[in-house]
Coordinates of C-alpha atoms in Angstrom, one line a residue:
M1 CA 39.2 9.1 -3.8
S2 CA 36.6 8.6 -7.2
D3 CA 36.9 5.1 -7.7
T4 CA 35.9 4.8 -3.9
A5 CA 32.6 6.5 -5.2
R6 CA 32.5 4.7 -8.2
E7 CA 32.6 1.3 -6.1
Q8 CA 29.8 2.6 -3.9
R9 CA 27.7 2.6 -6.9
T10 CA 24.6 -0.1 -7.9
P11 CA 27.7 -2.3 -10.2
P12 CA 26.5 -3.1 -13.1
A13 CA 25.8 -7.2 -12.3
A14 CA 23.3 -5.9 -9.7
A15 CA 21.7 -3.2 -11.4
T16 CA 17.8 -3.9 -11.2
L17 CA 15.6 -3.0 -13.1
R18 CA 14.2 0.6 -12.4
S19 CA 11.4 0.6 -10.0
G20 CA 8.1 3.4 -10.2
S21 CA 9.3 4.4 -13.5
L22 CA 5.5 3.5 -15.6
G23 CA 2.1 4.8 -14.8
T24 CA -0.9 3.4 -16.7
A25 CA -0.6 5.5 -19.2
D26 CA 2.6 4.6 -19.8
I27 CA 1.9 1.0 -19.8
A28 CA -1.1 1.8 -21.9
F29 CA 0.7 3.3 -24.0
F30 CA 3.6 0.1 -24.7
V31 CA 0.5 -2.4 -25.2
V32 CA -1.6 0.2 -27.7
S33 CA 2.1 0.8 -29.6
A34 CA 2.1 -2.7 -30.2
A35 CA -0.3 -3.3 -31.3
A36 CA -0.6 -0.5 -34.2
P37 CA -3.3 0.9 -34.9
L38 CA -2.8 2.8 -37.5
T39 CA -0.8 -0.4 -39.7
V40 CA -3.4 -2.2 -38.7
M41 CA -6.4 -0.2 -40.2
A42 CA -5.1 0.8 -43.4
G43 CA -3.2 -2.4 -44.3
V44 CA -5.8 -5.0 -43.0
A45 CA -9.3 -3.6 -42.3
P46 CA -10.0 -3.2 -45.9
L47 CA -9.5 -7.1 -45.8
A48 CA -11.9 -7.0 -43.4
I49 CA -14.7 -5.2 -44.7
L50 CA -14.3 -6.9 -48.4
L51 CA -14.3 -10.5 -47.1
G52 CA -16.9 -10.1 -44.0
G53 CA -19.2 -7.0 -45.3
I54 CA -20.4 -3.7 -43.6
G55 CA -21.3 -5.5 -40.3
A56 CA -17.5 -5.6 -39.8
P57 CA -16.7 -3.0 -37.0
A58 CA -18.9 -5.1 -35.2
G59 CA -16.0 -8.3 -35.2
Y60 CA -13.5 -5.7 -33.5
L61 CA -16.0 -4.7 -30.3
I62 CA -17.0 -8.5 -30.7
A63 CA -13.1 -9.2 -30.0
G64 CA -12.3 -6.8 -27.3
L65 CA -15.5 -8.5 -24.9
T66 CA -14.3 -11.4 -25.9
L67 CA -10.3 -10.3 -24.5
A68 CA -12.2 -8.5 -21.5
V69 CA -13.3 -11.3 -20.6
F70 CA -10.6 -13.3 -20.2
A71 CA -8.4 -9.6 -18.8
V72 CA -10.6 -10.5 -15.9
G73 CA -9.1 -13.9 -14.5
F74 CA -6.2 -12.4 -16.0
T75 CA -5.8 -9.2 -13.7
T76 CA -6.8 -11.2 -10.7
M77 CA -4.3 -13.2 -10.6
S78 CA -1.7 -10.6 -11.7
R79 CA -2.2 -9.8 -8.0
H80 CA -1.5 -12.7 -6.6
V81 CA 1.7 -13.8 -8.5
K82 CA 4.6 -11.3 -8.7
S83 CA 6.8 -13.4 -11.3
G84 CA 8.2 -11.1 -14.3
G85 CA 8.0 -13.9 -16.1
A86 CA 4.0 -13.0 -16.8
F87 CA 2.8 -15.1 -18.7
Y88 CA 5.0 -18.8 -18.8
A89 CA 4.6 -17.5 -14.5
Y90 CA 1.1 -17.4 -14.6
I91 CA 0.6 -20.9 -16.6
T92 CA 3.7 -22.4 -13.6
R93 CA 1.2 -21.5 -11.1
G94 CA -1.8 -23.0 -12.4
L95 CA -0.8 -25.6 -14.5
G96 CA 3.0 -27.3 -13.6
R97 CA 6.3 -26.5 -14.2
P98 CA 6.0 -28.5 -17.4
V99 CA 3.6 -26.5 -19.0
G100 CA 5.2 -23.3 -17.6
I101 CA 8.4 -24.0 -18.9
G102 CA 7.2 -25.1 -22.9
A103 CA 4.9 -21.8 -22.2
A104 CA 8.0 -19.9 -21.0
L105 CA 9.5 -21.4 -24.7
L106 CA 6.7 -20.7 -26.8
A107 CA 6.7 -16.8 -25.2
L108 CA 9.8 -15.8 -26.2
I109 CA 10.2 -17.7 -29.6
G110 CA 6.1 -16.0 -30.1
Y111 CA 7.1 -12.7 -29.7
V112 CA 10.6 -13.0 -31.1
G113 CA 8.6 -14.2 -34.0
M114 CA 6.0 -11.4 -34.1
E115 CA 8.3 -8.7 -33.9
V116 CA 10.9 -9.8 -36.0
G117 CA 8.3 -10.3 -38.8
V118 CA 7.8 -7.0 -38.1
Y119 CA 11.4 -5.0 -39.6
G120 CA 9.8 -7.2 -43.0
L121 CA 6.9 -4.5 -42.8
L122 CA 9.1 -1.8 -42.4
G123 CA 10.7 -2.0 -45.2
S124 CA 7.8 -3.0 -47.2
A125 CA 6.0 0.5 -45.2
G126 CA 9.2 2.2 -45.8
R127 CA 9.6 2.3 -49.6
D128 CA 5.9 2.6 -50.1
T129 CA 6.5 6.1 -48.3
F130 CA 9.4 7.5 -50.2
Q131 CA 7.8 5.8 -53.3
A132 CA 4.5 8.0 -52.9
L133 CA 6.1 11.1 -51.9
F134 CA 9.3 11.8 -53.5
G135 CA 8.9 9.5 -56.3
A136 CA 12.6 7.2 -55.0
D137 CA 13.1 3.7 -55.6
V138 CA 15.1 2.4 -52.1
P139 CA 15.6 -0.9 -51.2
W140 CA 14.0 -2.4 -48.2
L141 CA 16.6 -3.5 -46.8
P142 CA 18.7 -0.4 -45.3
I143 CA 15.4 0.8 -44.2
A144 CA 14.8 -2.7 -42.0
L145 CA 18.6 -2.6 -41.2
V146 CA 17.9 1.2 -40.0
G147 CA 14.4 0.2 -38.3
L148 CA 16.5 -2.5 -36.4
G149 CA 19.1 0.2 -35.0
V150 CA 16.3 2.3 -34.0
I151 CA 14.6 -0.5 -32.2
W152 CA 18.0 -1.4 -30.4
Y153 CA 18.5 2.3 -29.2
G154 CA 15.5 2.4 -28.2
G155 CA 15.7 -0.9 -26.0
Y156 CA 19.1 0.1 -25.0
R157 CA 17.4 3.1 -22.9
S158 CA 15.3 3.6 -20.0
I159 CA 12.1 2.4 -20.0
D160 CA 10.3 6.1 -19.4
F161 CA 12.4 7.0 -22.4
G162 CA 10.0 4.4 -24.3
A163 CA 7.2 5.7 -23.0
K164 CA 7.5 8.9 -23.7
V165 CA 9.0 7.9 -27.3
L166 CA 5.5 5.6 -27.0
G167 CA 3.2 8.4 -26.4
V168 CA 4.6 10.7 -29.6
L169 CA 4.2 8.4 -31.7
L170 CA 1.0 7.1 -30.5
V171 CA -1.2 10.2 -30.7
A172 CA 0.4 10.4 -33.8
E173 CA -0.8 8.0 -35.1
T174 CA -4.9 8.3 -33.7
G175 CA -4.2 11.4 -34.3
I176 CA -4.3 11.3 -37.9
L177 CA -6.9 8.7 -38.2
L178 CA -9.4 11.1 -36.0
L179 CA -8.6 13.4 -38.3
L180 CA -10.1 11.3 -41.0
A181 CA -13.0 10.6 -38.6
A182 CA -13.6 14.4 -38.3
G183 CA -13.5 15.1 -42.0
V184 CA -16.4 12.3 -42.6
L185 CA -18.2 13.1 -39.7
V186 CA -18.5 16.6 -41.0
K187 CA -19.3 16.1 -44.1
G188 CA -22.0 13.6 -43.6
G189 CA -20.2 10.4 -45.6
A190 CA -20.7 10.0 -49.0
H191 CA -24.3 9.1 -48.8
G192 CA -25.0 10.8 -45.0
L193 CA -24.1 8.5 -41.6
S194 CA -26.0 5.0 -41.4
G195 CA -25.9 3.0 -38.5
A196 CA -26.4 -0.6 -41.0
S197 CA -23.0 -2.4 -39.8
F198 CA -23.9 -2.8 -36.3
A199 CA -28.1 -4.5 -37.7
P200 CA -27.9 -8.5 -36.9
D201 CA -28.6 -9.0 -41.2
N202 CA -25.7 -7.4 -41.5
V203 CA -22.9 -8.9 -38.4
L204 CA -24.5 -12.7 -38.8
V205 CA -22.9 -12.9 -42.0
S206 CA -20.7 -16.3 -43.5
G207 CA -18.4 -13.6 -43.8
T208 CA -17.6 -12.8 -39.4
G209 CA -15.7 -15.9 -39.1
V210 CA -12.8 -14.2 -41.2
V211 CA -13.9 -10.6 -40.1
L212 CA -13.3 -12.3 -36.1
A213 CA -10.3 -13.6 -37.1
F214 CA -8.7 -10.1 -38.6
A215 CA -10.0 -8.7 -35.1
F216 CA -8.6 -11.1 -32.8
A217 CA -5.2 -10.7 -34.7
A218 CA -5.4 -6.7 -34.1
F219 CA -4.9 -7.1 -30.8
T220 CA -2.1 -9.4 -30.6
G221 CA 0.0 -7.8 -27.8
F222 CA -2.3 -5.9 -24.8
E223 CA -1.2 -8.7 -22.5
S224 CA 2.2 -7.3 -22.6
T225 CA 0.8 -5.4 -19.4
V226 CA 2.0 -7.8 -16.7
I227 CA 5.5 -8.3 -18.0
Y228 CA 6.1 -4.3 -17.2
R229 CA 4.6 -5.3 -13.1
R230 CA 8.6 -5.0 -11.6
E231 CA 8.5 -1.2 -14.0
A232 CA 4.5 -0.4 -12.5
R233 CA 3.9 2.4 -9.7
D234 CA 1.5 0.4 -7.5
P235 CA 1.3 -2.4 -10.0
G236 CA -1.5 -4.1 -8.0
R237 CA -4.0 -1.1 -9.7
T238 CA -2.1 -0.1 -12.8
V239 CA -1.3 -3.5 -14.4
P240 CA -5.4 -4.6 -14.2
R241 CA -5.7 -0.8 -14.9
A242 CA -3.8 -0.8 -18.0
T243 CA -4.7 -3.9 -19.5
Y244 CA -9.4 -2.8 -19.6
A245 CA -7.4 0.6 -20.5
A246 CA -5.7 -0.7 -24.0
I247 CA -9.0 -3.7 -24.6
G248 CA -11.2 -1.0 -24.3
F249 CA -9.8 1.7 -26.6
L250 CA -8.4 -0.8 -29.3
G251 CA -12.1 -2.5 -29.4
L252 CA -13.8 0.8 -29.5
F253 CA -11.5 2.7 -32.0
Y254 CA -10.7 -0.1 -34.6
A255 CA -15.2 -0.3 -34.1
F256 CA -15.2 3.0 -34.6
V257 CA -12.3 3.8 -37.3
V258 CA -13.9 1.0 -39.5
W259 CA -17.3 2.2 -39.4
I260 CA -15.7 5.8 -40.5
V261 CA -14.2 3.9 -43.3
I262 CA -17.5 3.0 -44.4
Q263 CA -18.9 6.1 -43.9
A264 CA -16.3 7.8 -46.4
F265 CA -17.7 5.6 -49.3
G266 CA -21.1 4.5 -48.3
D267 CA -23.1 1.3 -47.2
A268 CA -23.1 0.4 -50.4
G269 CA -19.9 1.3 -52.2
V270 CA -16.8 0.3 -49.9
I271 CA -16.9 -3.6 -50.7
A272 CA -16.3 -2.4 -54.1
A273 CA -14.0 0.5 -53.0
A274 CA -12.3 -2.4 -51.2
A275 CA -12.0 -4.8 -53.9
K276 CA -10.6 -2.5 -56.6
D277 CA -7.7 -0.9 -54.0
P278 CA -7.4 -2.2 -50.9
G279 CA -4.1 -1.5 -49.5
G280 CA -5.3 3.0 -51.5
L281 CA -8.8 2.1 -49.3
F282 CA -7.5 5.0 -46.2
F283 CA -5.6 6.9 -48.7
S284 CA -8.4 7.9 -50.9
A285 CA -10.7 8.7 -48.2
I286 CA -8.4 11.4 -46.4
T287 CA -7.2 12.3 -49.8
T288 CA -11.5 12.8 -50.6
Y289 CA -12.5 14.8 -46.9
V290 CA -9.2 16.3 -45.9
G291 CA -6.5 16.7 -48.2
G292 CA -3.6 15.2 -50.4
W293 CA -1.2 16.2 -47.8
A294 CA -3.0 14.6 -45.1
A295 CA -2.0 11.0 -47.4
D296 CA 1.1 12.2 -47.6
L297 CA 1.1 12.5 -43.9
M298 CA -0.7 9.1 -43.5
H299 CA 2.3 7.5 -44.7
V300 CA 5.0 8.8 -42.8
F301 CA 2.5 8.0 -40.0
I302 CA 2.1 4.4 -41.0
V303 CA 6.3 4.4 -40.6
T304 CA 6.4 5.7 -37.3
S305 CA 3.6 3.7 -36.5
V306 CA 5.5 0.2 -37.3
L307 CA 8.1 1.8 -35.4
A308 CA 6.0 2.4 -32.4
S309 CA 4.9 -1.6 -32.8
L310 CA 8.5 -2.4 -32.7
L311 CA 9.8 -0.9 -30.0
A312 CA 6.9 -2.2 -27.9
F313 CA 7.4 -5.5 -28.7
H314 CA 11.4 -5.3 -28.7
N315 CA 11.0 -4.1 -25.1
A316 CA 8.4 -7.0 -24.0
I317 CA 10.8 -9.1 -25.4
N318 CA 13.9 -7.8 -23.4
R319 CA 11.6 -8.4 -20.3
Y320 CA 10.6 -12.0 -20.9
T321 CA 14.6 -13.1 -21.7
L322 CA 15.9 -11.5 -19.0
A323 CA 13.1 -13.3 -17.0
L324 CA 14.4 -16.6 -18.4
A325 CA 18.8 -15.2 -17.5
E326 CA 17.4 -14.8 -13.7
E327 CA 15.7 -18.3 -13.7
G328 CA 18.8 -19.7 -15.1
V329 CA 16.8 -21.2 -18.7
L330 CA 18.6 -18.9 -20.5
P331 CA 22.7 -17.9 -20.1
R332 CA 23.6 -15.5 -17.3
A333 CA 24.7 -13.2 -20.0
L334 CA 21.3 -11.9 -20.9
G335 CA 20.0 -11.0 -17.9
R336 CA 22.6 -7.5 -17.6
V337 CA 21.1 -4.5 -17.0
H338 CA 22.2 -1.1 -17.6
P339 CA 23.7 -0.1 -14.7
R340 CA 22.8 3.6 -15.8
H341 CA 19.6 3.5 -17.6
R342 CA 18.5 0.3 -15.8
S343 CA 17.5 -1.4 -19.1
P344 CA 17.9 -5.1 -20.4
Y345 CA 20.5 -4.3 -22.4
A346 CA 22.6 -7.8 -23.3
A347 CA 18.5 -8.9 -24.0
G348 CA 18.7 -6.8 -26.3
L349 CA 21.9 -6.5 -28.1
A350 CA 20.7 -10.2 -28.4
Q351 CA 17.5 -9.7 -29.7
T352 CA 18.7 -7.2 -32.4
V353 CA 21.7 -9.4 -33.7
L354 CA 19.0 -12.2 -33.7
G355 CA 16.9 -10.0 -35.8
A356 CA 19.4 -8.8 -38.4
V357 CA 20.5 -12.4 -39.0
V358 CA 16.3 -13.0 -39.6
V359 CA 16.1 -9.7 -42.0
L360 CA 19.5 -10.5 -43.9
G361 CA 18.1 -14.3 -44.6
F362 CA 15.4 -13.7 -46.6
W363 CA 17.2 -10.8 -48.2
A364 CA 19.8 -13.2 -49.0
A365 CA 16.7 -15.6 -50.7
G366 CA 15.6 -12.7 -52.4
A367 CA 11.9 -12.9 -50.8
D368 CA 9.3 -9.8 -51.0
P369 CA 9.9 -7.8 -47.2
Y370 CA 5.9 -8.5 -47.2
G371 CA 4.7 -11.1 -48.4
Q372 CA 7.3 -13.9 -46.6
L373 CA 9.6 -11.9 -44.0
L374 CA 6.3 -10.1 -42.5
L375 CA 3.5 -13.1 -42.5
W376 CA 5.2 -16.4 -42.8
V377 CA 7.2 -14.9 -39.1
N378 CA 4.9 -13.1 -37.9
T379 CA 1.8 -15.4 -38.3
P380 CA 3.7 -18.4 -35.9
G381 CA 4.0 -15.6 -33.8
M382 CA 0.5 -14.9 -33.6
I383 CA -0.4 -17.8 -32.9
G384 CA 1.5 -18.8 -29.8
L385 CA 0.7 -16.0 -28.0
F386 CA -3.0 -16.9 -28.9
V387 CA -1.9 -20.1 -27.2
L388 CA -0.4 -18.7 -24.6
Q389 CA -3.8 -16.9 -23.6
L390 CA -5.8 -19.9 -24.1
L391 CA -3.6 -21.6 -21.0
A392 CA -3.5 -18.9 -19.1
A393 CA -7.1 -18.2 -18.9
I394 CA -6.9 -22.0 -18.3
A395 CA -4.4 -21.7 -15.4
V396 CA -6.7 -19.5 -13.6
P397 CA -9.2 -21.1 -11.9
C398 CA -6.4 -24.6 -11.4
Y399 CA -4.4 -21.7 -9.1
F400 CA -7.3 -20.1 -7.7
R401 CA -8.5 -23.6 -6.5
R402 CA -5.4 -24.7 -4.6
V403 CA -4.7 -21.9 -2.9
S404 CA -6.5 -20.0 -0.1
H405 CA -8.0 -16.3 -1.7
Q406 CA -10.7 -13.6 -1.3
E407 CA -11.7 -13.6 -4.5
G408 CA -14.9 -13.9 -6.4
V409 CA -16.2 -17.2 -8.6
L410 CA -16.5 -15.1 -11.2
R411 CA -13.1 -13.6 -11.5
T412 CA -11.8 -16.7 -10.7
V413 CA -14.0 -19.3 -12.5
V414 CA -16.7 -18.0 -14.4
A415 CA -14.7 -15.4 -16.6
P416 CA -11.5 -17.8 -16.9
V417 CA -13.5 -20.6 -18.2
V418 CA -15.4 -18.5 -21.0
A419 CA -12.8 -17.0 -21.6
A420 CA -11.3 -20.2 -22.6
V421 CA -14.4 -21.8 -24.3
L422 CA -14.1 -18.4 -26.6
L423 CA -10.0 -18.4 -27.3
A424 CA -10.1 -22.2 -28.0
G425 CA -12.8 -20.2 -31.0
A426 CA -10.5 -17.8 -32.2
I427 CA -7.6 -19.6 -32.3
G428 CA -9.6 -22.8 -34.5
L429 CA -10.6 -19.6 -36.8
V430 CA -7.2 -18.0 -37.5
V431 CA -6.4 -21.2 -37.8
T432 CA -9.2 -22.0 -40.5
H433 CA -8.5 -19.0 -42.4
I434 CA -4.6 -18.8 -42.4
D435 CA -4.1 -18.7 -45.6
L436 CA -5.7 -15.2 -45.6
F437 CA -2.9 -14.5 -43.0
T438 CA -0.2 -15.3 -45.5
G439 CA -1.1 -16.1 -49.0
A440 CA 0.6 -18.9 -48.9
S441 CA 0.5 -22.7 -50.3
D442 CA -1.2 -25.0 -47.6
A443 CA 2.4 -27.1 -47.1
V444 CA 3.6 -23.5 -46.0
N445 CA 0.8 -22.5 -43.8
T446 CA 0.9 -26.8 -42.7
L447 CA 4.0 -26.0 -40.9
L448 CA 3.5 -22.6 -40.3
I449 CA 0.7 -23.5 -38.1
A450 CA 2.7 -26.7 -36.7
L451 CA 5.6 -24.9 -35.0
A452 CA 3.8 -23.5 -32.4
P453 CA 3.0 -27.2 -30.6
A454 CA 5.8 -27.7 -31.9
V455 CA 8.3 -24.6 -29.7
F456 CA 5.5 -26.3 -27.1
V457 CA 6.7 -29.9 -26.8
A458 CA 10.0 -28.7 -27.4
G459 CA 9.3 -26.8 -24.2
L460 CA 8.3 -29.4 -22.6
G461 CA 11.8 -31.7 -23.2
L462 CA 13.0 -28.7 -22.2
A463 CA 11.5 -28.9 -18.6
W464 CA 12.0 -32.7 -18.9
W465 CA 16.2 -32.4 -19.2
L466 CA 16.0 -29.5 -16.6
R467 CA 13.8 -31.6 -13.7
R468 CA 17.1 -34.4 -14.5
E469 CA 20.5 -32.2 -15.2
R470 CA 19.5 -29.2 -13.3
P471 CA 17.2 -29.9 -10.6
L472 CA 18.0 -26.1 -8.7
V473 CA 16.5 -24.2 -11.8
Y474 CA 13.5 -25.8 -11.9
A475 CA 12.5 -26.1 -8.7
N476 CA 13.5 -22.5 -8.5
F477 CA 11.7 -21.4 -11.9
A478 CA 8.9 -19.0 -11.6
A479 CA 9.3 -18.8 -7.5
E480 CA 8.3 -15.6 -6.4
P481 CA 10.7 -12.4 -6.2
A482 CA 10.3 -11.0 -3.0
E483 CA 9.4 -7.4 -2.1
P484 CA 12.5 -5.9 -0.8
A485 CA 14.3 -7.2 -3.3
E486 CA 14.6 -3.8 -5.2
A487 CA 14.3 -1.9 -2.0
V488 CA 17.5 -3.7 -0.9
E489 CA 19.3 -3.0 -4.0
P490 CA 22.0 -0.2 -2.0
V491 CA 23.5 -2.9 0.0
E492 CA 27.2 -3.9 -1.0
P493 CA 27.4 -7.5 -0.3
A494 CA 24.3 -9.1 -1.9
E495 CA 24.9 -10.7 -5.6
P496 CA 22.6 -10.9 -7.8
A497 CA 21.7 -14.1 -7.8
D498 CA 21.4 -13.7 -4.0
A499 CA 18.8 -10.9 -4.0
V500 CA 16.3 -13.8 -5.5
E501 CA 16.9 -16.0 -3.4
P502 CA 14.9 -14.7 -0.3
A503 CA 12.0 -15.4 -2.1
E504 CA 12.4 -19.2 -1.4
P505 CA 10.7 -18.4 2.7
V506 CA 7.5 -16.6 0.4
E507 CA 6.0 -20.4 -1.3
P508 CA 5.2 -21.9 1.7
A509 CA 2.4 -19.8 1.7
E510 CA 1.2 -21.7 -1.4
P511 CA 0.6 -25.4 -1.9
A512 CA 3.6 -27.9 -3.0
E513 CA 1.0 -29.3 -5.9
E514 CA 0.9 -26.5 -7.6
F515 CA 4.2 -26.5 -9.1
T516 CA 4.5 -30.2 -8.9
S517 CA 5.3 -32.0 -12.4

């Protein structure tokens, strides 16, 4: 009888992601955690101040406003495209299958690069924390490998488990920054509080381009809200709200915290302080205004901030891999979902193994965990995600031009076009100042910049191959799922591949031209 009961449960091959698990706050936690606010502020903001001056806070506001404009068209399209493929599904709908498949490969490699490189940051930050707190010289490799195991387990568990963990970690890292802010505000800063950071004369300077490059990079991963559509409660409302909440929080919080650290040293003294010790700027400030114990706590929370970022990216990559496995582009085995946790555990295991191979490879080569593993692997991923945002912005008006809809022209044309122009400018800023992100030679920088377009071109080649050798996979790429598919889960006869087939009748509702090559 127990065997019969076991058979009546959903078999592992037919298990699906747990729908209705995530609310607006849960999804926002994933997105904001991926951005790692504490790590970005303590590790990168001092350089933005050093190179851009006291007008640096305005750069984060400008970047936030730009991405908010992008989100207008992006979230509008999210109400019409329900595929789990997020970016690549949107791009396919607007620009056709070949570009969509190129985007799919670029998205997968981009997110993997963003995650795997951060294991170098984890090893470096962990090593620094042990040194600062205990005077112990701990090698970075064991820390990174332990992190790989922790992140694998977090992704293996249910998505709501991950959301709870990220919620706690995010409160900790933002809390320590707010504690610094409270200390500075109560004591009035070094020479009284000043609004000079937002004066046009301090914002419109030669270093603003550098600040904007850093600022746009600080929002990396915000677009992953749509990846969780299948697990969201009322995704038509939850996903847009989480997107705007994440952008709004990050833009305002970044600008506020950078302004706070400027007040801690004063408008006249902060640049000299940043030049003397950029890595210690925030630690020095919190020691002065709160106490040494708070600096120790900040060291710990930087490590947990990195872990939160890794877990957020890990979950996003798992869902991209799952979607591509369901499409038939990646091996079907990677599309297995855990019957109890309802997590894409096969994708998570593959990702963990890949991460371990890369980490061990850099260690064996004697590479620096921060200067090479983090920066050299992260930077191409960051550029790739910027290119995806640009393609998605272009895809929005193309998509709405081809289908009947009730959306306004501001959402479907004006905002996406403006966003595309601004994002193209952001990509130009990042590429122009690539040496500030990598600290590498011109030859290495050229290679890192070329990786994103090379992966996209490889994706176009993959599209050509699929069209010729696997026409059914090509024809069904980024097809809309049937809404009832998850509700039908208890029905025993349906195989997982068959369960997706009802999506076919939905397709005629939109012109075939949008999927033609």
